[in-house]
CSV table of C-alpha atoms in Angstrom, one decimal:
chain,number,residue,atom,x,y,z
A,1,UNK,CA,0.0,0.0,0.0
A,2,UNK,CA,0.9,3.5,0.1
A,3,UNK,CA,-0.2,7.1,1.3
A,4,UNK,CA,-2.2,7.4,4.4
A,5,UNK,CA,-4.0,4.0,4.3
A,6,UNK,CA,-0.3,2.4,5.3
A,7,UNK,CA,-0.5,3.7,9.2
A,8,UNK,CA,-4.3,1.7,9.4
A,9,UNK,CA,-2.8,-1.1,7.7
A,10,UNK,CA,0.2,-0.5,10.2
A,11,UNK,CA,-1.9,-0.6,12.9
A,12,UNK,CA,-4.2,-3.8,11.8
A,13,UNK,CA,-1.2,-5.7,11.1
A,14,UNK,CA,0.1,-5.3,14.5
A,15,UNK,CA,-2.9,-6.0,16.0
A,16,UNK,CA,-3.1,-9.2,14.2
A,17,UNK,CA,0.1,-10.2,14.6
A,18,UNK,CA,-0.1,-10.5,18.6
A,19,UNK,CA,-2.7,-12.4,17.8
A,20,UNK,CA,-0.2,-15.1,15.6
A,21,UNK,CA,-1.5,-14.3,12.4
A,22,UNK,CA,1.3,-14.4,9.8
A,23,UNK,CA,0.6,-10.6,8.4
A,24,UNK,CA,3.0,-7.6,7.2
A,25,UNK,CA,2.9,-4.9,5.1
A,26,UNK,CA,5.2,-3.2,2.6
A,27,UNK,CA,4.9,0.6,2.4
A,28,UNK,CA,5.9,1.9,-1.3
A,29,UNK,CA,7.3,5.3,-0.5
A,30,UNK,CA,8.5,6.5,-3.9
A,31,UNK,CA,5.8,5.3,-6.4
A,32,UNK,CA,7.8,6.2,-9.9
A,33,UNK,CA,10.2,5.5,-10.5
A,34,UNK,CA,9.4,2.1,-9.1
A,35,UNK,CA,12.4,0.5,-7.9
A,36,UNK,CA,11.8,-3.5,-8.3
A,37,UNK,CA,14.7,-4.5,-6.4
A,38,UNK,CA,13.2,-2.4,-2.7
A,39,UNK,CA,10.2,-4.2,-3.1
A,40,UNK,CA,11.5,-7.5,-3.3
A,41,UNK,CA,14.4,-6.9,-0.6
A,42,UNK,CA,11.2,-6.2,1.5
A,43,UNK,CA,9.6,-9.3,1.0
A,44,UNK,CA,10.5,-12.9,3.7
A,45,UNK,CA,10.8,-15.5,1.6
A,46,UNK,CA,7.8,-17.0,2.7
A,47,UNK,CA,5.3,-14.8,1.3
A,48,UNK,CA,2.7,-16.4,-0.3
A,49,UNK,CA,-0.4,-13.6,-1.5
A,50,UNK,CA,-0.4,-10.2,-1.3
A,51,UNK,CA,-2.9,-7.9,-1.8
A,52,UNK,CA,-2.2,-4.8,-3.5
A,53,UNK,CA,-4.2,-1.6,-2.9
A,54,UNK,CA,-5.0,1.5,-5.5
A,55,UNK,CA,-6.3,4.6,-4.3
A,56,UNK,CA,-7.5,4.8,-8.0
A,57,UNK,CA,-9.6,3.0,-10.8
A,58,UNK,CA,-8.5,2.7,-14.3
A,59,UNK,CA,-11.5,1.9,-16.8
A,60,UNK,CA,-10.3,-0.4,-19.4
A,61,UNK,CA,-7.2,-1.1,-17.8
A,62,UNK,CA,-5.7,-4.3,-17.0
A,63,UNK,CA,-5.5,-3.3,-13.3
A,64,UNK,CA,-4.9,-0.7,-11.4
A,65,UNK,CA,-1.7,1.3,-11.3
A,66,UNK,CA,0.0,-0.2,-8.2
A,67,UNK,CA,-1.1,-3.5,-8.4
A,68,UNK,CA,0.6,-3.9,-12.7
A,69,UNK,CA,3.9,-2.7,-11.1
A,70,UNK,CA,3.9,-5.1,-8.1
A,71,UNK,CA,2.5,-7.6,-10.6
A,72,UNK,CA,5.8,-6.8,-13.3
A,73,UNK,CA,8.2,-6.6,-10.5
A,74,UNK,CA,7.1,-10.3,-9.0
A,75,UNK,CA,7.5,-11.4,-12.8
A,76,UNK,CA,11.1,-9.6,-13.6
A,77,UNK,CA,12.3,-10.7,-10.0
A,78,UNK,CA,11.5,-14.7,-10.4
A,79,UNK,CA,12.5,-15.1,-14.2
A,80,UNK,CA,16.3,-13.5,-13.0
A,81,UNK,CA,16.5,-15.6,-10.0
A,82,UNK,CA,16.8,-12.0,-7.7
A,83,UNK,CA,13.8,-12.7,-5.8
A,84,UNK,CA,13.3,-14.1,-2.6
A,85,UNK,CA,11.1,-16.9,-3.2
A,86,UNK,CA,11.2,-19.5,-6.4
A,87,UNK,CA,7.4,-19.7,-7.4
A,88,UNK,CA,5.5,-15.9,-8.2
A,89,UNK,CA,2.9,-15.2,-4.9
A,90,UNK,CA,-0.6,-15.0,-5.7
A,91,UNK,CA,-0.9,-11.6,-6.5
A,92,UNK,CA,-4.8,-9.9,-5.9
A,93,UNK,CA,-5.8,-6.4,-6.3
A,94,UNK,CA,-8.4,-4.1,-4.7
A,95,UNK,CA,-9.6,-0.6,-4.8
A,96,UNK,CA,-10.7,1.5,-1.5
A,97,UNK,CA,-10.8,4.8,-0.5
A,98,UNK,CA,-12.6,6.7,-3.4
A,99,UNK,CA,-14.6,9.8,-3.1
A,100,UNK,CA,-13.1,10.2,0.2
A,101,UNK,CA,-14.5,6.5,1.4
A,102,UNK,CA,-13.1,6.0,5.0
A,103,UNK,CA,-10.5,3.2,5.4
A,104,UNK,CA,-10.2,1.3,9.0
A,105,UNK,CA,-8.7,-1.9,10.3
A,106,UNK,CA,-12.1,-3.8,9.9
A,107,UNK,CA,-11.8,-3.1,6.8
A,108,UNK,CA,-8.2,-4.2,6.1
A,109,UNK,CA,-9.3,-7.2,8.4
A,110,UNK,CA,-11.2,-7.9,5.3
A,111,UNK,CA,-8.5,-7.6,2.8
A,112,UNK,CA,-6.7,-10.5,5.3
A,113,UNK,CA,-9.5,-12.3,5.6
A,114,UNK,CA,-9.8,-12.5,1.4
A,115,UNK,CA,-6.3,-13.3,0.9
A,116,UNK,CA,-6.5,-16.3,3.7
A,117,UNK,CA,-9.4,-18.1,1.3
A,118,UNK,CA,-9.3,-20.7,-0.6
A,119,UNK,CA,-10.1,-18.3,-4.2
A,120,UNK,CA,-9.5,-14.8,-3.3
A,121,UNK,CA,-11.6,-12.3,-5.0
A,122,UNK,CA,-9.0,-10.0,-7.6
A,123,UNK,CA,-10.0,-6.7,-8.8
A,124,UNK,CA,-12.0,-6.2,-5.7
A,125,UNK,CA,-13.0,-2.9,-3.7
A,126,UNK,CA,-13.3,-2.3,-0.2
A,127,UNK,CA,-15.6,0.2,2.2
A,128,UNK,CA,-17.2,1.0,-1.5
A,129,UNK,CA,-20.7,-0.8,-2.2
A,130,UNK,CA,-20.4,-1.9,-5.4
A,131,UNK,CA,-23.7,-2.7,-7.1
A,132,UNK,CA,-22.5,-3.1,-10.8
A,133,UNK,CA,-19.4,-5.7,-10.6
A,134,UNK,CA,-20.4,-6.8,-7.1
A,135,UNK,CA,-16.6,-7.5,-6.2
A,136,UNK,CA,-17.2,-5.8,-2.8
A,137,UNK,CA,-15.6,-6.8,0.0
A,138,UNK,CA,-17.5,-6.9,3.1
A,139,UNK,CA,-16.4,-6.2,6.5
A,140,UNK,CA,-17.3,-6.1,10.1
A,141,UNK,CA,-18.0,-2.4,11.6
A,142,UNK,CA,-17.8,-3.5,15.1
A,143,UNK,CA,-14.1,-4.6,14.8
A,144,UNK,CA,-11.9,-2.1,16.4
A,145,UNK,CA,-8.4,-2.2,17.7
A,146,UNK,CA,-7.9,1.4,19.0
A,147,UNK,CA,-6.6,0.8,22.2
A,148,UNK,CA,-8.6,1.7,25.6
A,149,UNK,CA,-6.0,4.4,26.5
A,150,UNK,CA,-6.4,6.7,23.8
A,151,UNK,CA,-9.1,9.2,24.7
A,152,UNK,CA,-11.1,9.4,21.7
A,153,UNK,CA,-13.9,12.8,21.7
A,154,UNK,CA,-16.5,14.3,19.7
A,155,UNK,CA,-17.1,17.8,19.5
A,156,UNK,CA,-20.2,19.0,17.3
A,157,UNK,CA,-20.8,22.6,17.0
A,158,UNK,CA,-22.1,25.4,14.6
A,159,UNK,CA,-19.5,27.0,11.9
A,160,UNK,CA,-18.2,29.6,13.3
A,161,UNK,CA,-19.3,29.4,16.8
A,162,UNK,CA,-15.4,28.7,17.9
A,163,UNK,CA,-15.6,25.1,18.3
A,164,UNK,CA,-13.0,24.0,15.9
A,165,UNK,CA,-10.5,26.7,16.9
A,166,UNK,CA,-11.3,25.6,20.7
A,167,UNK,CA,-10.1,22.3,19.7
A,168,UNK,CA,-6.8,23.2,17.1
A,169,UNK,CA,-6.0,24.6,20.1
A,170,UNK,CA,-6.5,21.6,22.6
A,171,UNK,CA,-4.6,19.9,19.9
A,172,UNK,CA,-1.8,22.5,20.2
A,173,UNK,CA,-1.5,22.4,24.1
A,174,UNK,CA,-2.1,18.8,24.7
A,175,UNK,CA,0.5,17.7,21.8
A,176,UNK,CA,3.5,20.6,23.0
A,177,UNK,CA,2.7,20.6,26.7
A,178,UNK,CA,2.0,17.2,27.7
A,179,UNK,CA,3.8,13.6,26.9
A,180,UNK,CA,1.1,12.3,24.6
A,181,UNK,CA,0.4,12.3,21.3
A,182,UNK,CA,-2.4,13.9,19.9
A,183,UNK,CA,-4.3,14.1,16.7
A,184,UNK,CA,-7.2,16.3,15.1
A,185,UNK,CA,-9.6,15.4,12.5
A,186,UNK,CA,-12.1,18.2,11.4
A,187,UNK,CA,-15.5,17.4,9.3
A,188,UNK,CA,-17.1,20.5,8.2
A,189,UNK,CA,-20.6,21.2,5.7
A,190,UNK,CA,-20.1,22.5,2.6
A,191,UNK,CA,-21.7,25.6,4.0
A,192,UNK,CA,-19.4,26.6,6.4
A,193,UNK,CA,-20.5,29.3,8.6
A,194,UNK,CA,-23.5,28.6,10.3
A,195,UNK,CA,-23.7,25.2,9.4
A,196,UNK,CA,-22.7,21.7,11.6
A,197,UNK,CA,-18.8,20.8,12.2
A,198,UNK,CA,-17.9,17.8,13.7
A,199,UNK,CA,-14.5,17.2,15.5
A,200,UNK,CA,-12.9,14.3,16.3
A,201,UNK,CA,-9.7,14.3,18.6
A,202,UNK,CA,-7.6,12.0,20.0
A,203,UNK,CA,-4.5,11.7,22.7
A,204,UNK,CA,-2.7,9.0,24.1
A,205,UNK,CA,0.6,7.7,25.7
A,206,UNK,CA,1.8,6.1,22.2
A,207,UNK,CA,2.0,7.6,18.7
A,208,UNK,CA,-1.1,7.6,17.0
A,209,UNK,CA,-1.5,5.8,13.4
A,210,UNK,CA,-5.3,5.8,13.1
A,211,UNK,CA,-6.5,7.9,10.1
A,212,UNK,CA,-9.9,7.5,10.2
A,213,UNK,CA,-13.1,9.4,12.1
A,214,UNK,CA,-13.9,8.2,15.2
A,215,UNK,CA,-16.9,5.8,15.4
A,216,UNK,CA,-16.4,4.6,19.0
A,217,UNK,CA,-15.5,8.0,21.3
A,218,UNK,CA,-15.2,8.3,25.1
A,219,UNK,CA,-16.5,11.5,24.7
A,220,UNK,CA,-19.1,13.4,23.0
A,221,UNK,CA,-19.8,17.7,23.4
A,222,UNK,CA,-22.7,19.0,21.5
A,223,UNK,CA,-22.7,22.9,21.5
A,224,UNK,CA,-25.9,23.3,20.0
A,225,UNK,CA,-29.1,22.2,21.9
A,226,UNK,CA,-30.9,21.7,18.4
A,227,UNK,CA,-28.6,19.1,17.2
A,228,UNK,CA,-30.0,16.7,19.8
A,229,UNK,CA,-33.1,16.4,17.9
A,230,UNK,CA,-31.8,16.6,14.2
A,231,UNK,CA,-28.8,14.5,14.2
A,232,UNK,CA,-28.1,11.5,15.8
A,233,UNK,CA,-24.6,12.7,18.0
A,234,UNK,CA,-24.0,9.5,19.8
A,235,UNK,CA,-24.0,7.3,16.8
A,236,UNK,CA,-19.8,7.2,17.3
A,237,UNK,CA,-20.5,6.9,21.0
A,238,UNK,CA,-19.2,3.9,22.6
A,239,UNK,CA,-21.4,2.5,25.6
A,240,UNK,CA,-20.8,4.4,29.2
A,241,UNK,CA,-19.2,7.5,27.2
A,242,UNK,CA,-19.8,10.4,28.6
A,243,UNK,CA,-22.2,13.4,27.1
A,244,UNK,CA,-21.9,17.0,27.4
């Protein structure tokens, strides 16, 4: 993988891998030009399928743009003997991610869980429902793997009633005046001013790799008393979390 979807993948794979699941990850960092040799110095000997993802979709094309170089470079590597295994890996391919789809570990869970099966799906997508080619992956929403001490909140407020300032600014504090780590996702309407903003912070004791919105908070703060009847604020709340 590459981009942003590599720390949720990070973070899955560790999870999994306390669990004994045989999992890794490669993260391409330079895209092209596309160095065949890194990619297969990253690879144990041992690997057997691996899933590529694209941020992307090609019509017409063979595959996506990722997935053909990983797919060449697998090829290249076994016919001149310089990679690490004798026999090319099954090789699948997936898209996620589009239109600004969200990307979490149940998700990648999914992805693991494909490549584990006796006839993994290639060409699929992931967090996309798709209704035309129906290659969709799906996925459990109630796995999570963010750990119980990282404070997760919700702030909803009105644009520009000082809500998402309040919080780049709890951000600021908590990240330069305290040992944890601490990370700030903003959701705004198109409208801006005067319409709903959702924050979604988080801070905890080790660095944080999830980059996704919060669906299971500690704690939620509404700023608006009207919200309460036309959205549905503790939707991301997790059971016993506190409401301000």
């Amino acid at each position: 993988a590459m981009g942003s979807a590599c720390e949720t993948v990070h973070e899955t794979v560790e999870h999994l891998a306390s669990q004994g699941e045989k999992v890794g990850l490669v993260k391409v960092r330079l895209f092209r030009p596309f160095s065949v040799r890194h990619l297969l110095d990253a690879m144990p000997a041992s690997t057997s399928t691996v899933a590529v993802l694209d941020r992307t979709k090609e019509p017409g094309a063979a595959g996506e743009p990722l997935y053909l170089d990983v797919v060449t470079a697998m090829v290249e590597g076994v016919s001149s003997g310089e990679a690490p295994f004798s026999a090319i890996p099954r090789v699948i391919g997936g898209r996620y991610g589009l239109s600004s789809k969200e990307f979490t570990p149940a998700m990648v869970k999914a992805v693991f869980d494909e490549m584990a099966s006796a006839s993994p799906t290639n060409h699929f997508t992931v967090g996309i429902v798709d209704d035309v080619t129906h290659t969709s992956l799906s996925h459990d929403p109630s796995f999570s793997i963010e750990p119980d001490e990282v404070v997760r909140a919700v702030f909803w407020g009105l644009g520009a009633d000082g809500t998402v300032s309040a919080n780049k600014n709890s951000i600021k504090i908590i990240g330069e005046k305290t040992d944890l780590h601490a990370q700030g996702y903003f959701v705004y309407d198109s409208k801006k001013s005067g319409a709903s903003t959702i924050s979604h912070l988080r801070f905890g004791p080790e660095p944080i790799r999830s980059t996704y919105l919060i669906d299971r908070a500690s704690f939620v703060a509404v700023h608006q008393f009207g919200f309460l009847a036309r959205y549905d604020v503790l939707h991301s709340a997790e059971p016993g979390a506190a409401l301000l």
